[in-house]
Coordinates of C-alpha atoms and ligand atoms in Angstrom, one line a residue:
M1 CA 9.3 -19.4 -12.9
N2 CA 7.7 -16.1 -14.0
Q3 CA 9.1 -12.9 -15.5
Y4 CA 7.6 -9.3 -16.0
I5 CA 7.6 -7.7 -19.6
I6 CA 7.0 -4.1 -19.4
K7 CA 6.7 -1.3 -22.2
G8 CA 7.6 1.7 -20.7
G9 CA 6.6 5.4 -21.3
K10 CA 3.0 5.6 -20.2
P11 CA 2.0 8.0 -17.1
L12 CA 0.2 6.1 -14.6
V13 CA -3.2 7.5 -13.9
G14 CA -6.1 6.4 -12.0
E15 CA -6.8 4.8 -8.5
V16 CA -4.9 2.0 -6.7
V17 CA -6.0 0.3 -3.5
I18 CA -3.2 -0.6 -1.0
G19 CA -3.4 -4.0 0.9
G20 CA -2.5 -4.9 4.4
A21 CA 1.2 -4.2 5.8
K22 CA 3.3 -7.5 5.1
N23 CA 5.6 -6.8 8.0
A24 CA 2.9 -6.0 10.5
A25 CA 1.1 -9.3 9.4
L26 CA 4.1 -11.5 10.1
G27 CA 4.2 -10.3 13.7
I28 CA 0.3 -10.6 14.1
L29 CA 0.1 -14.2 12.6
A30 CA 2.9 -15.3 15.1
G31 CA 1.2 -13.4 17.7
A32 CA -2.2 -15.2 16.9
I33 CA -0.9 -18.5 17.9
M34 CA -0.5 -17.3 21.4
A35 CA -4.3 -17.8 22.3
D36 CA -6.1 -20.8 22.7
E37 CA -9.2 -19.4 21.2
P38 CA -9.9 -18.3 17.7
V39 CA -8.2 -15.1 16.3
L40 CA -9.6 -13.7 13.4
I41 CA -7.2 -11.4 11.1
E42 CA -8.6 -9.3 8.5
N43 CA -6.9 -7.2 5.7
L44 CA -4.0 -9.8 5.4
P45 CA -2.0 -9.0 2.2
N46 CA -2.0 -12.3 0.1
V47 CA 1.7 -12.6 -0.4
N48 CA 4.1 -15.4 -0.4
D49 CA 5.9 -14.5 2.8
V50 CA 2.6 -14.3 4.8
N51 CA 1.4 -17.6 3.0
V52 CA 4.6 -19.2 4.1
L53 CA 4.1 -18.4 7.7
I54 CA 0.5 -19.5 7.6
D55 CA 1.6 -22.8 6.3
A56 CA 4.2 -23.2 9.1
I57 CA 1.8 -22.3 11.8
A58 CA -0.7 -25.0 10.3
G59 CA 2.4 -27.3 10.3
I60 CA 2.8 -27.0 14.2
G61 CA -0.8 -27.9 14.7
A62 CA -2.8 -24.7 15.1
I63 CA -6.2 -24.7 13.5
V64 CA -5.8 -22.5 10.4
E65 CA -8.9 -21.5 8.5
R66 CA -8.3 -19.6 5.4
I67 CA -11.7 -17.7 5.0
D68 CA -10.5 -15.7 1.8
A69 CA -7.4 -14.4 0.3
H70 CA -7.4 -11.5 3.0
T71 CA -8.7 -13.4 6.2
V72 CA -7.6 -16.1 8.3
R73 CA -8.7 -17.7 11.5
I74 CA -6.1 -19.3 13.8
N75 CA -6.6 -21.2 16.9
G76 CA -3.6 -22.0 18.9
K77 CA -5.2 -24.6 21.3
T78 CA -4.3 -27.5 19.4
I79 CA -0.6 -26.8 18.8
E80 CA 1.3 -29.9 19.3
S81 CA 4.9 -28.9 18.6
V82 CA 7.4 -26.0 19.3
Y83 CA 9.7 -27.3 16.6
V84 CA 9.4 -25.2 13.5
D85 CA 11.4 -26.5 10.3
Y86 CA 9.2 -26.1 7.8
E87 CA 10.9 -26.4 4.5
Y88 CA 10.1 -22.6 3.4
I89 CA 10.6 -21.1 6.5
K90 CA 14.0 -20.5 6.2
K91 CA 13.6 -18.3 3.2
I92 CA 11.5 -15.6 5.1
R93 CA 12.5 -13.3 7.8
G94 CA 9.2 -13.3 9.7
S95 CA 9.8 -16.8 10.7
Y96 CA 11.8 -15.6 13.8
Y97 CA 8.4 -14.2 15.4
L98 CA 7.3 -17.6 16.0
L99 CA 10.5 -17.9 18.4
G100 CA 9.0 -14.9 20.5
A101 CA 5.6 -16.1 20.2
L102 CA 6.5 -19.9 21.1
L103 CA 8.6 -18.9 24.0
G104 CA 6.1 -16.4 25.4
K105 CA 3.3 -19.3 25.3
Y106 CA 5.1 -22.3 26.0
N107 CA 8.7 -21.5 27.5
D108 CA 10.0 -23.3 24.6
A109 CA 10.7 -22.7 20.8
Q110 CA 12.9 -24.2 18.4
V111 CA 12.9 -22.4 14.9
A112 CA 15.0 -22.6 11.8
L113 CA 17.2 -19.7 11.5
P114 CA 15.4 -16.7 9.6
G115 CA 16.4 -16.1 5.8
G116 CA 14.8 -13.1 4.0
C117 CA 16.1 -10.7 1.6
N118 CA 19.9 -10.8 1.2
I119 CA 20.4 -7.1 2.0
G120 CA 23.0 -7.5 4.7
S121 CA 24.2 -9.5 7.6
R122 CA 21.1 -9.2 9.6
P123 CA 22.3 -10.8 12.9
I124 CA 19.6 -11.5 15.6
D125 CA 21.9 -10.6 18.6
Q126 CA 19.2 -8.1 20.0
H127 CA 16.7 -10.8 19.8
K128 CA 18.7 -13.3 21.6
K129 CA 19.6 -10.6 24.3
G130 CA 15.9 -9.6 24.9
F131 CA 15.0 -13.5 25.3
E132 CA 18.0 -14.0 27.7
A133 CA 17.1 -11.2 29.7
L134 CA 13.6 -12.6 30.2
G135 CA 15.2 -15.8 31.7
A136 CA 15.7 -18.0 28.4
V137 CA 18.7 -19.9 27.2
V138 CA 19.1 -19.3 23.7
K139 CA 21.4 -21.6 21.5
I140 CA 22.0 -22.4 17.9
E141 CA 21.7 -25.9 17.3
Q142 CA 22.7 -28.1 14.6
G143 CA 21.2 -27.7 11.4
G144 CA 20.5 -24.2 12.0
I145 CA 17.9 -24.3 14.5
I146 CA 17.5 -21.5 17.1
S147 CA 16.2 -22.9 20.5
A148 CA 15.0 -20.7 23.3
H149 CA 14.0 -22.4 26.5
A150 CA 13.2 -21.1 30.0
D151 CA 11.7 -22.7 33.2
E152 CA 10.0 -19.4 33.8
L153 CA 9.7 -16.2 31.6
I154 CA 10.3 -13.2 33.9
G155 CA 9.9 -9.6 32.7
S156 CA 13.0 -7.3 32.7
H157 CA 14.5 -4.2 31.5
I158 CA 16.1 -4.2 28.2
Y159 CA 18.1 -1.9 26.4
L160 CA 18.3 -2.5 22.6
D161 CA 22.0 -1.8 21.4
V162 CA 20.6 -1.0 17.9
V163 CA 16.9 0.1 16.9
S164 CA 15.6 -3.2 15.7
V165 CA 12.1 -3.7 14.2
G166 CA 12.5 -7.7 14.4
A167 CA 13.9 -7.8 18.4
T168 CA 11.2 -5.2 19.4
I169 CA 8.4 -7.2 17.9
N170 CA 10.1 -10.6 19.2
I171 CA 10.6 -9.3 22.8
M172 CA 6.9 -7.8 22.8
L173 CA 5.4 -11.2 22.1
A174 CA 7.5 -13.1 24.4
A175 CA 7.3 -10.7 27.2
S176 CA 3.1 -10.4 26.8
M177 CA 3.1 -13.8 28.7
A178 CA 6.0 -13.4 31.0
K179 CA 5.8 -12.9 34.6
G180 CA 5.9 -9.1 35.5
K181 CA 7.0 -6.2 34.1
T182 CA 9.3 -5.7 31.0
I183 CA 10.6 -2.4 29.7
I184 CA 12.2 -2.2 26.1
E185 CA 14.3 0.9 25.8
N186 CA 15.5 2.2 22.4
A187 CA 12.6 0.3 21.0
A188 CA 11.7 0.6 17.0
K189 CA 8.8 2.9 16.5
E190 CA 7.6 1.6 12.8
P191 CA 3.9 1.6 12.3
H192 CA 3.8 -2.1 12.3
I193 CA 5.4 -2.1 15.9
V194 CA 2.1 -0.1 16.9
D195 CA 0.0 -2.4 14.9
V196 CA 1.3 -5.7 16.6
A197 CA 1.1 -4.1 20.0
N198 CA -2.5 -3.2 19.4
F199 CA -3.4 -6.6 18.0
L200 CA -1.8 -8.1 21.3
N201 CA -3.7 -5.7 23.4
S202 CA -6.8 -6.7 21.6
M203 CA -6.0 -10.3 22.8
G204 CA -5.8 -9.1 26.3
A205 CA -1.9 -8.2 26.6
N206 CA -1.0 -5.1 28.5
I207 CA 1.5 -3.2 26.3
K208 CA 1.9 0.7 26.6
G209 CA 4.2 3.0 24.7
A210 CA 4.5 1.2 21.4
G211 CA 5.2 4.0 18.9
T212 CA 7.7 5.7 21.3
D213 CA 11.2 4.4 22.1
V214 CA 10.1 3.0 25.6
I215 CA 7.6 0.0 25.5
R216 CA 6.4 -1.2 28.8
I217 CA 4.7 -4.5 29.1
K218 CA 2.8 -6.1 31.9
G219 CA 2.8 -9.7 31.3
V220 CA -0.5 -11.8 31.4
E221 CA -1.2 -15.1 32.1
K222 CA -3.4 -16.1 29.2
L223 CA -4.4 -14.4 25.9
H224 CA -7.9 -14.6 24.3
K225 CA -9.9 -14.4 21.2
S226 CA -9.6 -11.4 18.9
E227 CA -10.9 -10.0 15.8
Y228 CA -8.2 -7.7 14.1
S229 CA -7.9 -5.8 11.0
I230 CA -4.2 -4.9 9.9
I231 CA -3.0 -1.6 9.0
P232 CA -2.4 -0.6 5.4
D233 CA 1.2 -1.2 3.9
Q234 CA 3.3 1.9 4.1
I235 CA 5.8 0.6 1.7
E236 CA 3.6 -0.7 -0.9
A237 CA 1.8 2.9 -0.7
G238 CA 5.2 4.4 -1.0
T239 CA 6.2 2.5 -4.1
F240 CA 2.9 3.4 -5.8
M241 CA 3.7 7.2 -4.9
I242 CA 7.2 6.9 -6.5
A243 CA 6.0 5.0 -9.6
A244 CA 3.2 7.8 -10.1
A245 CA 5.9 10.5 -9.8
A246 CA 8.6 8.6 -12.0
T247 CA 6.0 8.3 -14.8
K248 CA 4.7 11.7 -14.6
G249 CA 1.4 10.4 -13.6
D250 CA -1.5 11.2 -11.6
V251 CA -2.6 8.5 -9.0
L252 CA -4.9 8.6 -6.2
I253 CA -3.6 6.1 -3.5
K254 CA -6.3 4.7 -1.6
N255 CA -6.7 2.9 2.1
V256 CA -3.6 4.5 3.5
I257 CA -2.6 6.3 6.6
P258 CA -1.0 9.4 5.3
K259 CA 0.9 10.0 8.5
H260 CA 3.0 6.9 7.9
L261 CA 3.9 8.1 4.7
D262 CA 5.1 11.8 5.9
A263 CA 8.8 11.0 4.9
I264 CA 8.3 9.7 1.5
S265 CA 5.6 12.8 1.1
A266 CA 8.0 15.4 2.2
K267 CA 10.8 14.2 0.0
L268 CA 8.5 14.0 -3.1
V269 CA 7.1 17.7 -2.3
E270 CA 10.7 18.8 -1.9
I271 CA 11.7 17.8 -5.5
G272 CA 8.7 19.4 -7.0
C273 CA 6.0 16.6 -7.0
E274 CA 2.4 17.6 -5.6
V275 CA 1.2 15.3 -2.9
E276 CA -2.2 15.9 -1.8
E277 CA -3.5 14.1 1.6
F278 CA -7.0 13.1 2.4
D279 CA -8.4 11.2 5.3
D280 CA -7.3 7.9 4.1
S281 CA -5.5 8.3 0.7
V282 CA -3.0 10.4 -0.9
R283 CA -2.9 11.8 -4.6
V284 CA 0.6 12.2 -6.2
V285 CA 0.8 14.3 -9.4
A286 CA 3.9 15.0 -11.2
K287 CA 3.8 17.4 -14.3
E288 CA 7.3 17.6 -15.1
R289 CA 10.9 16.3 -14.6
L290 CA 11.5 16.6 -10.7
G291 CA 14.7 18.1 -8.9
N292 CA 17.3 16.7 -6.8
T293 CA 17.8 15.9 -3.0
Q294 CA 19.5 14.1 -0.4
V295 CA 18.0 11.1 1.4
K296 CA 19.1 9.0 4.2
T297 CA 17.5 5.9 5.5
L298 CA 17.0 6.0 9.2
P299 CA 14.5 4.0 11.7
Y300 CA 10.8 5.4 11.6
P301 CA 9.9 8.2 11.4
G302 CA 13.0 8.9 9.1
F303 CA 13.0 7.6 5.5
P304 CA 12.4 3.8 5.4
T305 CA 15.1 1.6 4.0
D306 CA 12.5 -0.4 2.3
M307 CA 11.9 2.8 0.1
Q308 CA 15.5 3.3 -0.7
P309 CA 15.9 1.5 -4.1
Q310 CA 12.4 3.2 -5.3
I311 CA 13.4 6.9 -4.4
A312 CA 16.9 6.4 -5.8
T313 CA 15.3 5.2 -9.2
L314 CA 13.3 8.3 -9.2
L315 CA 16.2 10.4 -8.4
A316 CA 18.3 8.7 -11.1
L317 CA 15.5 10.2 -13.7
S318 CA 15.7 13.8 -11.8
K319 CA 17.6 16.9 -12.7
G320 CA 20.8 17.4 -11.1
T321 CA 22.8 15.3 -8.6
S322 CA 21.6 13.4 -5.6
V323 CA 22.7 11.7 -2.9
V324 CA 21.2 8.5 -1.1
T325 CA 22.7 7.2 2.0
E326 CA 21.6 4.0 3.4
S327 CA 22.1 3.8 7.1
I328 CA 20.4 0.7 8.0
F329 CA 21.6 -2.3 5.7
E330 CA 25.0 -2.7 4.1
N331 CA 24.1 -4.4 1.1
R332 CA 21.0 -2.7 -0.4
F333 CA 22.4 -1.2 -3.5
K334 CA 22.5 -4.4 -5.5
Y335 CA 19.9 -3.0 -7.9
V336 CA 22.4 -0.1 -9.1
A337 CA 24.3 -2.4 -11.5
E338 CA 20.8 -3.3 -13.3
L339 CA 19.7 0.3 -13.3
A340 CA 23.0 0.9 -14.8
R341 CA 22.1 -1.4 -17.6
M342 CA 19.0 0.7 -18.3
G343 CA 21.1 4.0 -18.6
A344 CA 21.1 5.1 -15.0
D345 CA 24.3 7.2 -13.8
I346 CA 24.8 6.3 -10.2
K347 CA 28.1 5.7 -8.2
V348 CA 28.0 3.8 -4.9
E349 CA 30.9 4.6 -2.4
G350 CA 30.6 2.6 0.7
N351 CA 26.7 3.0 1.9
M352 CA 26.6 6.2 -0.4
A353 CA 25.0 6.4 -3.8
V354 CA 25.9 9.3 -5.9
I355 CA 23.1 9.6 -8.7
N356 CA 23.4 12.0 -11.6
G357 CA 19.8 12.2 -13.0
V358 CA 19.5 11.3 -16.7
E359 CA 16.6 12.3 -19.0
S360 CA 15.2 8.7 -19.4
F361 CA 16.0 5.0 -19.0
M362 CA 16.1 2.4 -22.1
G363 CA 14.4 -0.9 -21.5
A364 CA 16.7 -3.8 -21.1
A365 CA 16.8 -7.5 -19.6
V366 CA 17.3 -7.0 -15.7
S367 CA 16.9 -9.2 -12.7
A368 CA 15.5 -8.4 -9.4
P369 CA 18.2 -9.0 -6.7
D370 CA 15.6 -8.5 -3.9
L371 CA 12.2 -7.7 -2.9
R372 CA 12.2 -3.7 -3.0
A373 CA 15.1 -3.6 -5.5
G374 CA 12.7 -5.5 -7.8
A375 CA 9.8 -3.1 -7.2
A376 CA 12.3 -0.2 -8.1
L377 CA 13.2 -2.0 -11.3
V378 CA 9.4 -2.4 -12.3
V379 CA 9.3 1.6 -11.8
A380 CA 12.3 1.8 -13.9
G381 CA 10.8 -0.3 -16.7
L382 CA 7.4 1.9 -16.5
V383 CA 9.4 4.9 -17.3
A384 CA 12.0 3.3 -19.8
E385 CA 11.8 3.5 -23.5
G386 CA 11.1 0.5 -25.2
F387 CA 10.8 -3.2 -23.6
T388 CA 12.1 -4.3 -20.0
I389 CA 12.2 -8.0 -19.1
L390 CA 12.8 -8.4 -15.3
D391 CA 13.4 -11.8 -13.9
Q392 CA 13.4 -13.1 -10.5
I393 CA 10.0 -11.7 -9.8
E394 CA 9.5 -14.2 -7.0
Y395 CA 11.4 -11.7 -4.7
I396 CA 8.7 -9.0 -5.7
E397 CA 6.0 -11.6 -5.1
R398 CA 7.1 -12.1 -1.6
G399 CA 5.8 -8.7 -0.5
Y400 CA 3.5 -7.3 -3.3
E401 CA 0.1 -8.6 -3.9
D402 CA -1.2 -8.6 -7.6
F403 CA 1.7 -6.1 -8.4
E404 CA 1.3 -6.0 -12.1
G405 CA -2.4 -6.1 -12.0
K406 CA -2.5 -2.8 -9.8
F407 CA -0.1 -1.4 -12.5
I408 CA -2.1 -2.6 -15.4
A409 CA -5.1 -1.0 -13.8
L410 CA -3.5 2.4 -13.8
G411 CA -2.4 2.1 -17.4
A412 CA 0.5 0.4 -17.6
S413 CA 1.5 -1.7 -20.5
M414 CA 3.0 -4.9 -18.5
E415 CA 2.5 -8.6 -18.2
K416 CA 3.5 -11.6 -16.1
I417 CA 4.7 -14.5 -18.3
D418 CA 6.5 -17.7 -17.8
V419 CA 10.3 -17.3 -18.6
N420 CA 10.2 -19.8 -21.3
D421 CA 6.9 -18.7 -22.9
E422 CA 8.3 -17.1 -26.1
K423 CA 5.1 -16.8 -27.6
A424 CA 3.5 -14.8 -24.9
L425 CA 6.5 -12.6 -25.0
K426 CA 6.0 -12.1 -28.7
K427 CA 2.1 -11.5 -28.4
F428 CA 2.8 -9.0 -25.7
K429 CA 5.3 -7.3 -28.0
L430 CA 2.7 -7.3 -31.0
R431 CA -0.1 -6.0 -28.9
V432 CA 1.7 -3.0 -27.3
G433 CA 3.5 -2.2 -30.4
Ligands
EPZ501 C1 12.5 -5.6 9.3 O1 13.5 -6.3 9.2 C2 11.7 -5.8 7.9 N1 11.5 -7.2 7.9 C3 12.6 -5.1 6.9 O2 11.9 -5.2 5.7 C4 12.8 -4.0 7.1 O3 13.9 -3.2 6.0 C5 13.5 -3.6 8.5 O4 12.7 -4.3 9.6 C6 13.8 -2.1 8.8 O5 12.5 -1.4 8.6 C7 10.2 -7.7 8.5 O6 9.4 -7.1 9.0 C8 10.3 -9.3 8.3 P1 15.9 -4.8 11.8 P2 14.4 -6.7 10.3 O7 15.8 -5.6 13.0 O8 13.7 -6.9 11.6 C9 20.5 -4.5 12.9 C10 11.3 -5.6 3.4 O9 11.8 -5.2 2.3 N2 20.3 -5.7 13.8 O10 15.0 -3.5 12.2 O11 15.5 -7.8 10.1 C11 20.2 -5.0 11.4 O12 21.6 -5.6 11.0 C12 12.2 -6.1 4.5 O13 10.1 -5.7 3.8 C13 21.3 -6.2 14.7 O14 22.4 -5.7 14.5 O15 15.4 -5.4 10.6 C14 20.0 -3.8 10.9 O16 21.1 -3.1 10.4 C15 13.4 -6.3 4.3 N3 20.8 -7.3 15.4 C16 19.4 -3.0 11.9 O17 19.5 -3.3 13.1 C17 19.7 -7.6 15.7 O18 19.5 -8.6 16.7 C18 17.6 -2.8 11.7 O19 17.3 -4.2 11.5 C19 18.8 -7.1 14.8 C20 18.9 -6.1 13.9

């Protein structure tokens, strides 16, 4: 088990290169098994959730060649089982995309119920509803396995009751190889929905309208080989934007699609930060303490729930009172208790956090309650006076590649050490004073 030790107080300065989008990668990897030909996927983030899914895909018999840390070739022609109960698969959310992919390809799938970050109840009724509309019988079996079976998958008209990223991708996967036409209404519009659709189309699928709230899919009999590069990670980019702003730094964030960052850029500009957009990069400069605002998380193009802990951390250091409303997940304020230990003044009432900005944080021993909350606590540590020790960083490693390396390159005093390595801790403290 590792932890981060951080000595805060230095502005981040320099350039950082953003990797491929984790949440797109999960849908794309699952989709890749639907062809019986090689599918090359590039710009893959080398993070734990992605690697677990790749192992599970190899576990059902697909040919998996890891060409390098960011490239994999998958060929689904040798798949011999539709039963996915790989030990670690329960821990990741993206495992449920194998349900849609296997159901679409073989009319049959059995996958262990998905886990993922504990940020709310996270039901999967909309996935179930979508598969059932396509003609599948979906059951929860003993041992927490979801099974989906159809004699034949037939296109259908599906209206999602809630805007769900996961259900939209899962239904797109299954419907790509169903007979006839499927229409998904009230679909999610996140950039990774568009990326998964573009990827499936590159394999011969016929999906139109991804990125709007009506997606039309004409099922095809077969999907074929493809080479595809995943879009940059909007949330990794946003996290570095916030870190630059919080440390009063000057950071050029490269390999991004600035349009995907509009909601984040707009909030930063509103509170007094400079955000300069280029073709495939953004520069964030903060020269002084920023101002207050209101933020409400919403499905894309609204402010992303996956950026809520990070912006709340920034606002906790800004002037005045801010209000952050979480409208997607009911349990996404668990980091507030940890931030309070560092001196933040935040009151949570229901799905709302009322934040009274403080001048600075004090370093403390804190624990990452989930992936994005963990990232927010790193940002807090980078600002705090003195040393912050952050535990449970395995959550962070699920979704951020070389997080510490990228901050160190921007001038941060930070190290990843074993939790029991007292010597490394002392050495770090001596080195950075
Ligand atoms: C995806 O989760 C992401 N995970 C999450 O990223 C992200 O926070 C979320 O989308 C929202 O953008 C992956 O892509 C693996 P949803 P998902 O279905 O698909 C409700 C991160 O930090 N709902 O869009 O699980 C649900 O409870 C993670 O990278 C139903 O009611 O999210 C929530 O309130 C965390 N029934 C809302 O919809 C359903 O069947 C949106 O959830 C499905 C969802």
